[in-house]
XYZ file of C-alpha atoms in Angstrom:
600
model
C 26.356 27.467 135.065
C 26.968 29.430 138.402
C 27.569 33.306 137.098
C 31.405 34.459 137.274
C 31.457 37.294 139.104
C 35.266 39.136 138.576
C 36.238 40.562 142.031
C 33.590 42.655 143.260
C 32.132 43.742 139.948
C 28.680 42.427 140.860
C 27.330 44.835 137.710
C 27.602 41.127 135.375
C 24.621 40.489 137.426
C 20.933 41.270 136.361
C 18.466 40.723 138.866
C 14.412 40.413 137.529
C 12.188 43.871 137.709
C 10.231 43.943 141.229
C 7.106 41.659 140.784
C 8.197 40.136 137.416
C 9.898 36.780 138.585
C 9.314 34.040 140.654
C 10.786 33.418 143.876
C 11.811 30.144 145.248
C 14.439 30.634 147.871
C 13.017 30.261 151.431
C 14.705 33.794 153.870
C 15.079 33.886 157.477
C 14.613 36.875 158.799
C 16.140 37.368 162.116
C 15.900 40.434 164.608
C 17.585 40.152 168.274
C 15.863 42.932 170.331
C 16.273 44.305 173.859
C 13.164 46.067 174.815
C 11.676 48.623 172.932
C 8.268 46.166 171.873
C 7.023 49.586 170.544
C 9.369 49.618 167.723
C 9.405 45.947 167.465
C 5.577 46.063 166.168
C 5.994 48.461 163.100
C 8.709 46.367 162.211
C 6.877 43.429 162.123
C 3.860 45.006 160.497
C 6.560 46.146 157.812
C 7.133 42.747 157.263
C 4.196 41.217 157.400
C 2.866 43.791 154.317
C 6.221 41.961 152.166
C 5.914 41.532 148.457
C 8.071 38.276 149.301
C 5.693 35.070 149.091
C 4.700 34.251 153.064
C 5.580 30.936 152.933
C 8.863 31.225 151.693
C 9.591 33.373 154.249
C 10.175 32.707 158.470
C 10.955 35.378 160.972
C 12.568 34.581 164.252
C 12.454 37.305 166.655
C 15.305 36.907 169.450
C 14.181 38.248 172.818
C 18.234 38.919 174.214
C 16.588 39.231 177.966
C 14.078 42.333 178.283
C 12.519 43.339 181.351
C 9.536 42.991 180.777
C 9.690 39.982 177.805
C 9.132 40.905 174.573
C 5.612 39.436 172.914
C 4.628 38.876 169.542
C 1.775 41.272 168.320
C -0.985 40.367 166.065
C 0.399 42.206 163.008
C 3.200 40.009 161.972
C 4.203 37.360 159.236
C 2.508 34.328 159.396
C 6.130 32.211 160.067
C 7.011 34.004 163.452
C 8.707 32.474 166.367
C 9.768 34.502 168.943
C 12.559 32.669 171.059
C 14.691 33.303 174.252
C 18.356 34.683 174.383
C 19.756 35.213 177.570
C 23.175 36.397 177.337
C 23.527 39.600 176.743
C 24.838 41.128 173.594
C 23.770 41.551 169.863
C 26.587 38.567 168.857
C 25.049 36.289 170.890
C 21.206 37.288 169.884
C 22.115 37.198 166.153
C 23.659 33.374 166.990
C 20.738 32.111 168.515
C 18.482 33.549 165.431
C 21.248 31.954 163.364
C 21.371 28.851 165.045
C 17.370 28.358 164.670
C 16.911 29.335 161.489
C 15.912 27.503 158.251
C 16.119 29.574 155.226
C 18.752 29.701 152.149
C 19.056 32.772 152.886
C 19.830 34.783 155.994
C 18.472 38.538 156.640
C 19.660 40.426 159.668
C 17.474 42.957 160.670
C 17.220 44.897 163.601
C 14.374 45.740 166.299
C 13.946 49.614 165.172
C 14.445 49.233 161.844
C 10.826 49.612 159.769
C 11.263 47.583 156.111
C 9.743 48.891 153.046
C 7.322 46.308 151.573
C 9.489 45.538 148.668
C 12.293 45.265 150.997
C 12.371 41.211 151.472
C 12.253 40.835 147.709
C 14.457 43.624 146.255
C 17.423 41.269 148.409
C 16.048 37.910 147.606
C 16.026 38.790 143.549
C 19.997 38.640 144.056
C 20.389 35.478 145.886
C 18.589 33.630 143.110
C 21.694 34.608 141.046
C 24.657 33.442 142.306
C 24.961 31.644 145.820
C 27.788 33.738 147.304
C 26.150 37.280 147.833
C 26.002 39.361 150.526
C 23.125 41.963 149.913
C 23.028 45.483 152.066
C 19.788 47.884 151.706
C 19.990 51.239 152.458
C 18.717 53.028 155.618
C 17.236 56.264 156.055
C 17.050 57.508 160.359
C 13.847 59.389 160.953
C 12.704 60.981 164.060
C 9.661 61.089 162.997
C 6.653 60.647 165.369
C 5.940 56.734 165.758
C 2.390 55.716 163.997
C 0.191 52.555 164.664
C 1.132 49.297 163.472
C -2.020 49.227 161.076
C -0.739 52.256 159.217
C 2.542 51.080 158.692
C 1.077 47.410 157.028
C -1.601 49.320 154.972
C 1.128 52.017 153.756
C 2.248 51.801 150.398
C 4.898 54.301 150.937
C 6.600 54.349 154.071
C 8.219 57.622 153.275
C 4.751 59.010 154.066
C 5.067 58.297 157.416
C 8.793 58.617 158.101
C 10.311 61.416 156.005
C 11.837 63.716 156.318
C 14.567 61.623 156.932
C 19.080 60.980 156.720
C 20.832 58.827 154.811
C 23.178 56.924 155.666
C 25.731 58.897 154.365
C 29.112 57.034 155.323
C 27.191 53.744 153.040
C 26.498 56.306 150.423
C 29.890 57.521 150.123
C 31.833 54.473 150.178
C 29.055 53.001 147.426
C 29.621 56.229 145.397
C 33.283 56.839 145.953
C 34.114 52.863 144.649
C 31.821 52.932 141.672
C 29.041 50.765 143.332
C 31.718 49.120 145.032
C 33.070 47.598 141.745
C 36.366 49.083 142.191
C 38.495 48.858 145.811
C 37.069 45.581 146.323
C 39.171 45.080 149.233
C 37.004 47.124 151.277
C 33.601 46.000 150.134
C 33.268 43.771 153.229
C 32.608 47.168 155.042
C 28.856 46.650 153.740
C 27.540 44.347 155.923
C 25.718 46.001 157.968
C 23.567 44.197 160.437
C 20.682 46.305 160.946
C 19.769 45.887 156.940
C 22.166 42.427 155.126
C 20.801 39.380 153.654
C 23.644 36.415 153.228
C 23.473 33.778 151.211
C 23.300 30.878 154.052
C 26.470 28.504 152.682
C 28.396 32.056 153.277
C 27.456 32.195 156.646
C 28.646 28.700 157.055
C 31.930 28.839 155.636
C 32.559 32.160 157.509
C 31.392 30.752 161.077
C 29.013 32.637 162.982
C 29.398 36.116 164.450
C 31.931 36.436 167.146
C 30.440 36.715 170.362
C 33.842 38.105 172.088
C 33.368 40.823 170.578
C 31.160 43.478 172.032
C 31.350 46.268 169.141
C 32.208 45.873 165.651
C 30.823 42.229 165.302
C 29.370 43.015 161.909
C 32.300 44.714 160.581
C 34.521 41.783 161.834
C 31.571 38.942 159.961
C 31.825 41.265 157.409
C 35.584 40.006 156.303
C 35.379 36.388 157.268
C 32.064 36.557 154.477
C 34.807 37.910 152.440
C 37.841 35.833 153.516
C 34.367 32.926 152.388
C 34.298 34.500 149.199
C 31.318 36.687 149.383
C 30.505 39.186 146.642
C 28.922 42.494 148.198
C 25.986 44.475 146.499
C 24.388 47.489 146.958
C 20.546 47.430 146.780
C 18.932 51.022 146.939
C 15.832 49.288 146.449
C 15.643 47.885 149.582
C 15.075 49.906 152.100
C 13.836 50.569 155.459
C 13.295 53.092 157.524
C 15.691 53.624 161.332
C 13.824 54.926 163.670
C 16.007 56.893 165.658
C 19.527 57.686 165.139
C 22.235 54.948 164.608
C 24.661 54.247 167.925
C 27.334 55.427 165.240
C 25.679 58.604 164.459
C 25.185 59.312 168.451
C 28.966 58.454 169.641
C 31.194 58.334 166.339
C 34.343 59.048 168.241
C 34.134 56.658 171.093
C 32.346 53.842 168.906
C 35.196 53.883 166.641
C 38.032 53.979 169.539
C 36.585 50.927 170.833
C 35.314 48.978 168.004
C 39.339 49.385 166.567
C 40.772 48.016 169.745
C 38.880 44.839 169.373
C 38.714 44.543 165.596
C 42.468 45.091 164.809
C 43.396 41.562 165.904
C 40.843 40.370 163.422
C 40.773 42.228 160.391
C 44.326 42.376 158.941
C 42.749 44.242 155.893
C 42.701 46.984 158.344
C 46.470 47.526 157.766
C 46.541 50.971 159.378
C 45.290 49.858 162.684
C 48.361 47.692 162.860
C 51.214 49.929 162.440
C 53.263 48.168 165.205
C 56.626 46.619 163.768
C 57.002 43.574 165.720
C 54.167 42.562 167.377
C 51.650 39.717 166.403
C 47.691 39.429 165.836
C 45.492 36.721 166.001
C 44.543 36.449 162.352
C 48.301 37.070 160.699
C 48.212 38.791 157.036
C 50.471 36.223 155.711
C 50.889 32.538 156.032
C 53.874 30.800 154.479
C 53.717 27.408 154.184
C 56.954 25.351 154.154
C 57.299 21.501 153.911
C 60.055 20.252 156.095
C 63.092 19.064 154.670
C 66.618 19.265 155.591
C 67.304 21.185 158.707
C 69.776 23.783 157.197
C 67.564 24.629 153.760
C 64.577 24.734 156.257
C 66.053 26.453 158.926
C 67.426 29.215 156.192
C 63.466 29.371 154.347
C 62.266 29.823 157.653
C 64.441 32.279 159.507
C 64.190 34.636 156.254
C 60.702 34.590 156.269
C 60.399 35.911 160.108
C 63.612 38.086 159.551
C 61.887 40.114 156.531
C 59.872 42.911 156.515
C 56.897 41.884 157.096
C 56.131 41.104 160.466
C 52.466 40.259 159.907
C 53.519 36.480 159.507
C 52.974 33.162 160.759
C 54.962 30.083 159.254
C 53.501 26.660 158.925
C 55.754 23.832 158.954
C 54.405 20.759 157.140
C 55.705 17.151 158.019
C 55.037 14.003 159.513
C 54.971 15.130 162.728
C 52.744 12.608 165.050
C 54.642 10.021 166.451
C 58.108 11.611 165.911
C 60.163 10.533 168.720
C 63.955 11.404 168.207
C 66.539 8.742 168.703
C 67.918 8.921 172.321
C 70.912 5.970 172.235
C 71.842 6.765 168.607
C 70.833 10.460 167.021
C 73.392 10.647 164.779
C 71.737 7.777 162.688
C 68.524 8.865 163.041
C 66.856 8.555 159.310
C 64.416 11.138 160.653
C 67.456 13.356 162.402
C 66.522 16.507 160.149
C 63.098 16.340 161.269
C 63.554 15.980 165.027
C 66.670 19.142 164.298
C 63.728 21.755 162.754
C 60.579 20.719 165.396
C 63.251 21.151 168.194
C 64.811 24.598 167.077
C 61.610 26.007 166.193
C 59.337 24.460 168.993
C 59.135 27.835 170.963
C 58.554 30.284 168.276
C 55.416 31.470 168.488
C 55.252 32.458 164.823
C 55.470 28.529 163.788
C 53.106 25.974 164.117
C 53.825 22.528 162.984
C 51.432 20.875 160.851
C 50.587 17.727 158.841
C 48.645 18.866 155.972
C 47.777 22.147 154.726
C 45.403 23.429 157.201
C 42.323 25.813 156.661
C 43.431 28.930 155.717
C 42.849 32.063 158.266
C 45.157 34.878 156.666
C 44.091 36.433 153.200
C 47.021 35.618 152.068
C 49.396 32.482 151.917
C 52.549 31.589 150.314
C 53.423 28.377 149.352
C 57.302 28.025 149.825
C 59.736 24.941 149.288
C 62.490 24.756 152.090
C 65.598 26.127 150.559
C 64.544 29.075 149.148
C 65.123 32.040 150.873
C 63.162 35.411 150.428
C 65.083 38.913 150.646
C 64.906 41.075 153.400
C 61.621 43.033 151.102
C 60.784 40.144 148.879
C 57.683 38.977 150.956
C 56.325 42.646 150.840
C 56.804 43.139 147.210
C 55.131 39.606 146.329
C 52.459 41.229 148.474
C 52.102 44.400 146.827
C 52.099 42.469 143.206
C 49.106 40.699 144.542
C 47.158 43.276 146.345
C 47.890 45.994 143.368
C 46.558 44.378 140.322
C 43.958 42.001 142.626
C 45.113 39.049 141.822
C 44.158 35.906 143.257
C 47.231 34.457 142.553
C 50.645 34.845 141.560
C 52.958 32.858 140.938
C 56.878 32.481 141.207
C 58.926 30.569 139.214
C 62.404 29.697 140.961
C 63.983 27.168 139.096
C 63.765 25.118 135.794
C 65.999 22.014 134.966
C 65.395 19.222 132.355
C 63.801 17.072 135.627
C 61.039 19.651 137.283
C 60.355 23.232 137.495
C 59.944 24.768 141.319
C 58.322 27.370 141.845
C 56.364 29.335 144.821
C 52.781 30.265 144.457
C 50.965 33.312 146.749
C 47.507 32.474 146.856
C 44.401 34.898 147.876
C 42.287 33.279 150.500
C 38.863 34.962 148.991
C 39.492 34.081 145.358
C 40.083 30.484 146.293
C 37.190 30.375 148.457
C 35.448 31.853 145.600
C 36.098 29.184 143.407
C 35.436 26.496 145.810
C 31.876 27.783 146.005
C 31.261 28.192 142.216
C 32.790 24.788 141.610
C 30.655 23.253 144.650
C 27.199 24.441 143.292
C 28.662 23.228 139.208
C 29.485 19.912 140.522
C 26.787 19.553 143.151
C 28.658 18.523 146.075
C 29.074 19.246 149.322
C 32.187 20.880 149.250
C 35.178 21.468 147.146
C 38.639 21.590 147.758
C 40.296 24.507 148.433
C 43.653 23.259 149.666
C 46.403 21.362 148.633
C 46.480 17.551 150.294
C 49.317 15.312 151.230
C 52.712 16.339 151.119
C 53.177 17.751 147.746
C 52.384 20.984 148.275
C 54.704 22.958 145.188
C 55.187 22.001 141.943
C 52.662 20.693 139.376
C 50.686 18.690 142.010
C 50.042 21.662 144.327
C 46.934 22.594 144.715
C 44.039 21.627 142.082
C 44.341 22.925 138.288
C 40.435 22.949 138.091
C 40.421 25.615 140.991
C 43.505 27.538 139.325
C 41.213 27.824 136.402
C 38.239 28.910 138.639
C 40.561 31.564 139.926
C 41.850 32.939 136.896
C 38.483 33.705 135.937
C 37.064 35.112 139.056
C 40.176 37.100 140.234
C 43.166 36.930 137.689
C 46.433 35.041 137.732
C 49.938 36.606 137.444
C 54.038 34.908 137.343
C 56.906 36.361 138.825
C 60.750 35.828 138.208
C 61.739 34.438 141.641
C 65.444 35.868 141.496
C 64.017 39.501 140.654
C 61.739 39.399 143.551
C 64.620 38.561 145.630
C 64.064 34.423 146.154
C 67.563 33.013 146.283
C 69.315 29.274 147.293
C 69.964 28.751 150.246
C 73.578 27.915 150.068
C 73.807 31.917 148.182
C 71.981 33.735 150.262
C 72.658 36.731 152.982
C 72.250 35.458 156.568
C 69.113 37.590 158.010
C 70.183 40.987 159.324
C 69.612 41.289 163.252
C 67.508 44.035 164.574
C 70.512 45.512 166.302
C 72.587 45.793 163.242
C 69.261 47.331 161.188
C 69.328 49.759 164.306
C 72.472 50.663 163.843
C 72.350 50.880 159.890
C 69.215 52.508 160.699
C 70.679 55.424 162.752
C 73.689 55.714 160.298
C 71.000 56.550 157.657
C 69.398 59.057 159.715
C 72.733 60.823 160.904
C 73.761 60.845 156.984
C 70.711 62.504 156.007
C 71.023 64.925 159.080
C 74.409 65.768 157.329
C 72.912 66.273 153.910
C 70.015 68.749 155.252
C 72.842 70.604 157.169
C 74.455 70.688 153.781
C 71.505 71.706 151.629
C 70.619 74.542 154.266
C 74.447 75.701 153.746
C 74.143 75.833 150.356
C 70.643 77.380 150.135
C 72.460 80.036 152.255
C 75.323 80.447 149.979
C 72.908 80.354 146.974
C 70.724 82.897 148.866
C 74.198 85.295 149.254
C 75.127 84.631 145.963
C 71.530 86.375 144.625
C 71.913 89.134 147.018
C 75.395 90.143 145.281
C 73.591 89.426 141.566
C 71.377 91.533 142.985
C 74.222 94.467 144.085
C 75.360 93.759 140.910
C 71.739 93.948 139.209
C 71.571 97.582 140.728
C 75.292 98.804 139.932
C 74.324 97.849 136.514
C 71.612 99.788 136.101
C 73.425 102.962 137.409
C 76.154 102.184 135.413
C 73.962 102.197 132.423
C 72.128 105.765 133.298
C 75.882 106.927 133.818
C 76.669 106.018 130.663
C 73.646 107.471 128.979
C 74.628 110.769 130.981
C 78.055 110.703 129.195
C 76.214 110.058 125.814
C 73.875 112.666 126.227
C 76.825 114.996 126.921
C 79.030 113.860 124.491
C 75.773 114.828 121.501
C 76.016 118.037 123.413
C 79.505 118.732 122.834
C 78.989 117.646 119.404
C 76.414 120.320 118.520
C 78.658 122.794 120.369
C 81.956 122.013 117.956
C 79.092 121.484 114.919
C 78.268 125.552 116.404
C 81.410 126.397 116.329
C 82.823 125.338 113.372
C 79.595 126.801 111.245
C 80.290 130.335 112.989
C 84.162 130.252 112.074
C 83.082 129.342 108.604
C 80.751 132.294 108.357
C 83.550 134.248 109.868
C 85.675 133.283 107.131
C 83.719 133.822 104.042
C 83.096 137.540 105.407
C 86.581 138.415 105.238
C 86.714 137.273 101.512
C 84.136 138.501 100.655
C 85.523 141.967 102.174
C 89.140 141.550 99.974
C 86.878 140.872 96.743
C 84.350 143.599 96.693
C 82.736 142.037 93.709
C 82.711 138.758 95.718
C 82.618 135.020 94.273
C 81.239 134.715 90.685
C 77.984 132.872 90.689
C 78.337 129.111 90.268
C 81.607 129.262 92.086
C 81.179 129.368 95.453
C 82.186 125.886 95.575
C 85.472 126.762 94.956
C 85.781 128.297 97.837
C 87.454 126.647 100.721
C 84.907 124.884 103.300
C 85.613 126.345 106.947
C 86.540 123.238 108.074
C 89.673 123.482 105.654
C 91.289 126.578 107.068
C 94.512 126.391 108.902
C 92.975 127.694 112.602
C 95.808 130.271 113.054
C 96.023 133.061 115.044
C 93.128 135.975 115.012
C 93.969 138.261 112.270
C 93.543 141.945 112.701
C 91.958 144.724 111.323
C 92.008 145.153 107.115
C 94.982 147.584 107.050
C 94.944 150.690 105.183
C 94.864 150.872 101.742
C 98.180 151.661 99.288
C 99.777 155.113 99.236
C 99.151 156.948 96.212
């Protein structure tokens, strides 16, 4: 049984120890070159001291025109060939390596790039696995001085001759940053780089060959149609090699990447920030929606919602029996096929629709199978999207209806997991090819598709259903007519001037709030004096109230010297309390002197 590999978790895998297995999967190793036969040699001498049996192993050497022509030195692998590329550029090289080769197995490998001798094998011990890997060493740039061929094929250690050396750091980080590229998957095609990738040779063939209108960015671009194939990427520190020189990359970064995301934009619709324009279109689309034709106004509604929503990243295909349809000219009105004729004429200029007979290959990562009659929402394409593309499914489906008769439903299906699971079933079964796509002219519903693949894709990717009327799918004969740009302007602008409003607002009120703490703040402060004022008053009200206490004890003394002055023998002890406290007198006038005493 083929191993299930889940998304890109390629850790399921166990490839053999170095030198304990045995190989049997014959690698083409091909190297376009331009000049530089200096380099070329202590590459070949590299590979010519592999660990990789000889005869499983052919290298083609791709001479892309140098001045003077390249030549084949005696250190090299036993199954060289050295043939003749003319037109210039690395596309076109790697194509005529491709197009000559043999192998199961395809490894790019540039000119200046020096492999370890366990380099051939530590990539081969993968691709006996599974049959849908794409395998990236890792490169270290030296500047090292260049040595002789013969040191490089008797080294056991090529770090001996070329370190100290870089990494390259922007593989490291995106290998370290995604978990070995287990999580993030959707990036993993990144990988392939062409200097150091080995691809499983049915990949390359389901992905096509490098695009030769390119003329930077080629292996990025191959990169996502091996994914869009249903390649799994892996990481392989083991095999490595040695740059000699620094990358093109590492030289021009800035100008590299303005170029190379020019070109690679159309391509790559994974690449969503390079295409932030609202309206325009791209060669590869990021969604297809498949319709089957029926009657002009249910079609005409699926169809006009789909291009009216917001995703503009869209192509439609209408399905039908459309060779041969020739409209009725004396009588249209009782045309059986009137519907038909109604939907290719309205839509025959729209660039977004292409009429079809069958469900064609599929060149978006995503597509939506639709039945006519049910119409999106303005955002329902974009949140099916976003239910795919944030729990990775490969496909989710939609129920929108259920009656006693049949059950409709839509289905959003991930190019790459089906591809997947065309491969895995292909090597099960043996043949040639499996199908990936629906046939005839059932295309929703029970028959859609192939349950065998479903299965497949539940396993490799994961399978998730949606409620069609909370994602926004509706009936035709309920649903809003699309919205025209103008009118979105408009509400558009109306949005903007309210929330101009409401930030004039909230600044007013920040301002009042800001006044408002200023005055706490008076008040804060009138508070505080108020309180020392009032301590003040305290402190001189305990003043006054020792005074009086003062007072009151002197008049008391005053008092109980005058009695004791009219009673010479003064208060008997033990009866002083008798006496009246000072506090008890009537305050009266002063009274004078003690007047004389009685006249005898």
């Amino acid at each position: 049984m083929i191993p299930r590999v889940r998304g890109n978790d390629h850790t399921v895998l166990s490839p053999p120890e170095l030198g304990s297995w045995t190989p049997r999967l014959r690698v083409s190793v091909v190297i376009p070159a331009y000049g530089g036969q200096e380099k070329l040699d202590l590459v070949l001498a590299g590979l010519a001291a592999q660990t990789y049996p000889a005869e499983l192993t052919e290298v083609i050497v791709v001479d892309n025109g140098s001045s003077p022509p390249l030549r084949l030195p005696p250190a090299r692998p036993a199954g060289t060939r050295l043939i003749v590329c003319r037109t210039p550029g690395r596309a076109d090289a790697r194509n005529a390596g491709l197009a000559a080769a043999t192998g199961e197995v395809i490894h790019w490998l540039d000119s200046d790039v020096v492999p370890d001798r366990h380099e051939v094998e530590a990539h081969l011990r993968w691709h006996h696995l599974a049959p849908y890997l794409v395998v990236t060493g890792y490169l270290r740039f030296t500047t090292a001085p260049l040595p002789a061929p013969a040191e490089v094929g008797a080294a056991g250690d090529l770090g001996a001759l070329f370190e100290p050396a870089e990494p390259h750091r922007w593989l490291v980080d995106l290998v370290a940053r995604t978990d070995g590229l287990t999580r993030g998957s959707a990036r993993a095609f990144s990988l392939h780089v062409g200097g150091a990738t080995s691809v499983a040779r049915r990949l390359v063939e389901a992905a096509g060959p490098m695009d030769e209108e390119l003329f930077l960015g080629q292996d990025t671009e191959m990169g996502y149609r091996l994914a869009q194939a249903g390649a799994v990427f892996v990481p392989e520190p083991l095999a490595r090699g040695f740059h000699l020189g620094p990358s093109m990359r590492m030289r021009d970064k800035a100008p590299i990447d303005r170029v190379s995301h020019a070109l690679i934009a159309d391509r790559i619709p994974a690449y969503r920030w390079l295409r932030g324009h609202p309206a325009r279109r791209w060669k590869v689309p990021y969604l297809e929606v498949l319709v089957e034709a029926g009657g002009y106004e249910d079609t005409r509604a699926t169809v006009d919602a789909v291009l009216a929503g917001t995703v503009p990243d869209v192509a439609v295909l209408l399905a039908g029996p459309w060779d041969g349809l020739a409209p009725e000219r004396r009588a249209p009105l009782t045309d059986p096929r009137l519907d038909l004729a109604l939907v290719r004429g309205h839509y025959a200029h729209e660039g977004r629709v292409r009429f079809v007979t069958a469900a064609p290959p599929r060149s978006a990562p995503f597509r939506l199978l639709l039945p006519a009659g049910r119409v999106p929402g303005e955002d329902t394409l974009a949140a099916l999207l976003d239910l795919a593309v944030d729990g990775d499914h490969g496909l989710v489906g939609v129920l929108l209806d259920e009656t006693p008769e049949a059950v409709v439903t839509a289905r959003l299906e991930r190019r790459a997991a089906f591809a997947r699971a065309a491969l895995v079933a292909a090597a099960e079964t043996g043949e040639a090819s499996a199908r990936a796509e629906p046939s005839g002219p059932a295309l929703h519903g029970p028959r859609a598709g192939s349950h065998a693949l479903d299965d497949l894709v539940e396993e490799l990717y994961g399978t998730v259903w949606a409620d069609g009327e909370t994602l926004g799918f509706r009936p035709a004969a309920g649903a809003e007519p699309p919205r025209g740009r103008r009118a979105a302007y408009r509400a558009r602008l109306e949005s903007e001037a309210e929330i101009a409003r409401l930030t004039k607002e909230v600044e007013r009120l920040r301002g009042q709030v800001g006044r408002w703490r200023e005055e706490a703040g008076r008040w804060r402060s009138g508070a505080v004096e108020l309180r020392r004022e009032v301590g003040g008053l305290r402190r001189e009200a305990g003043a006054l109230r020792r005074e009086i206490a003062a007072l009151r004890t002197g008049r008391f003394r005053a008092v109980m010297k005058r009695i004791s002055a009219r009673r010479p023998g003064g208060p008997p002890p033990g009866n002083a309390a008798a006496l009246p406290a000072a506090a008890d007198l009537p305050p009266g006038p002063a009274e004078p002197a003690d007047p004389p005493g009685p006249t005898r």
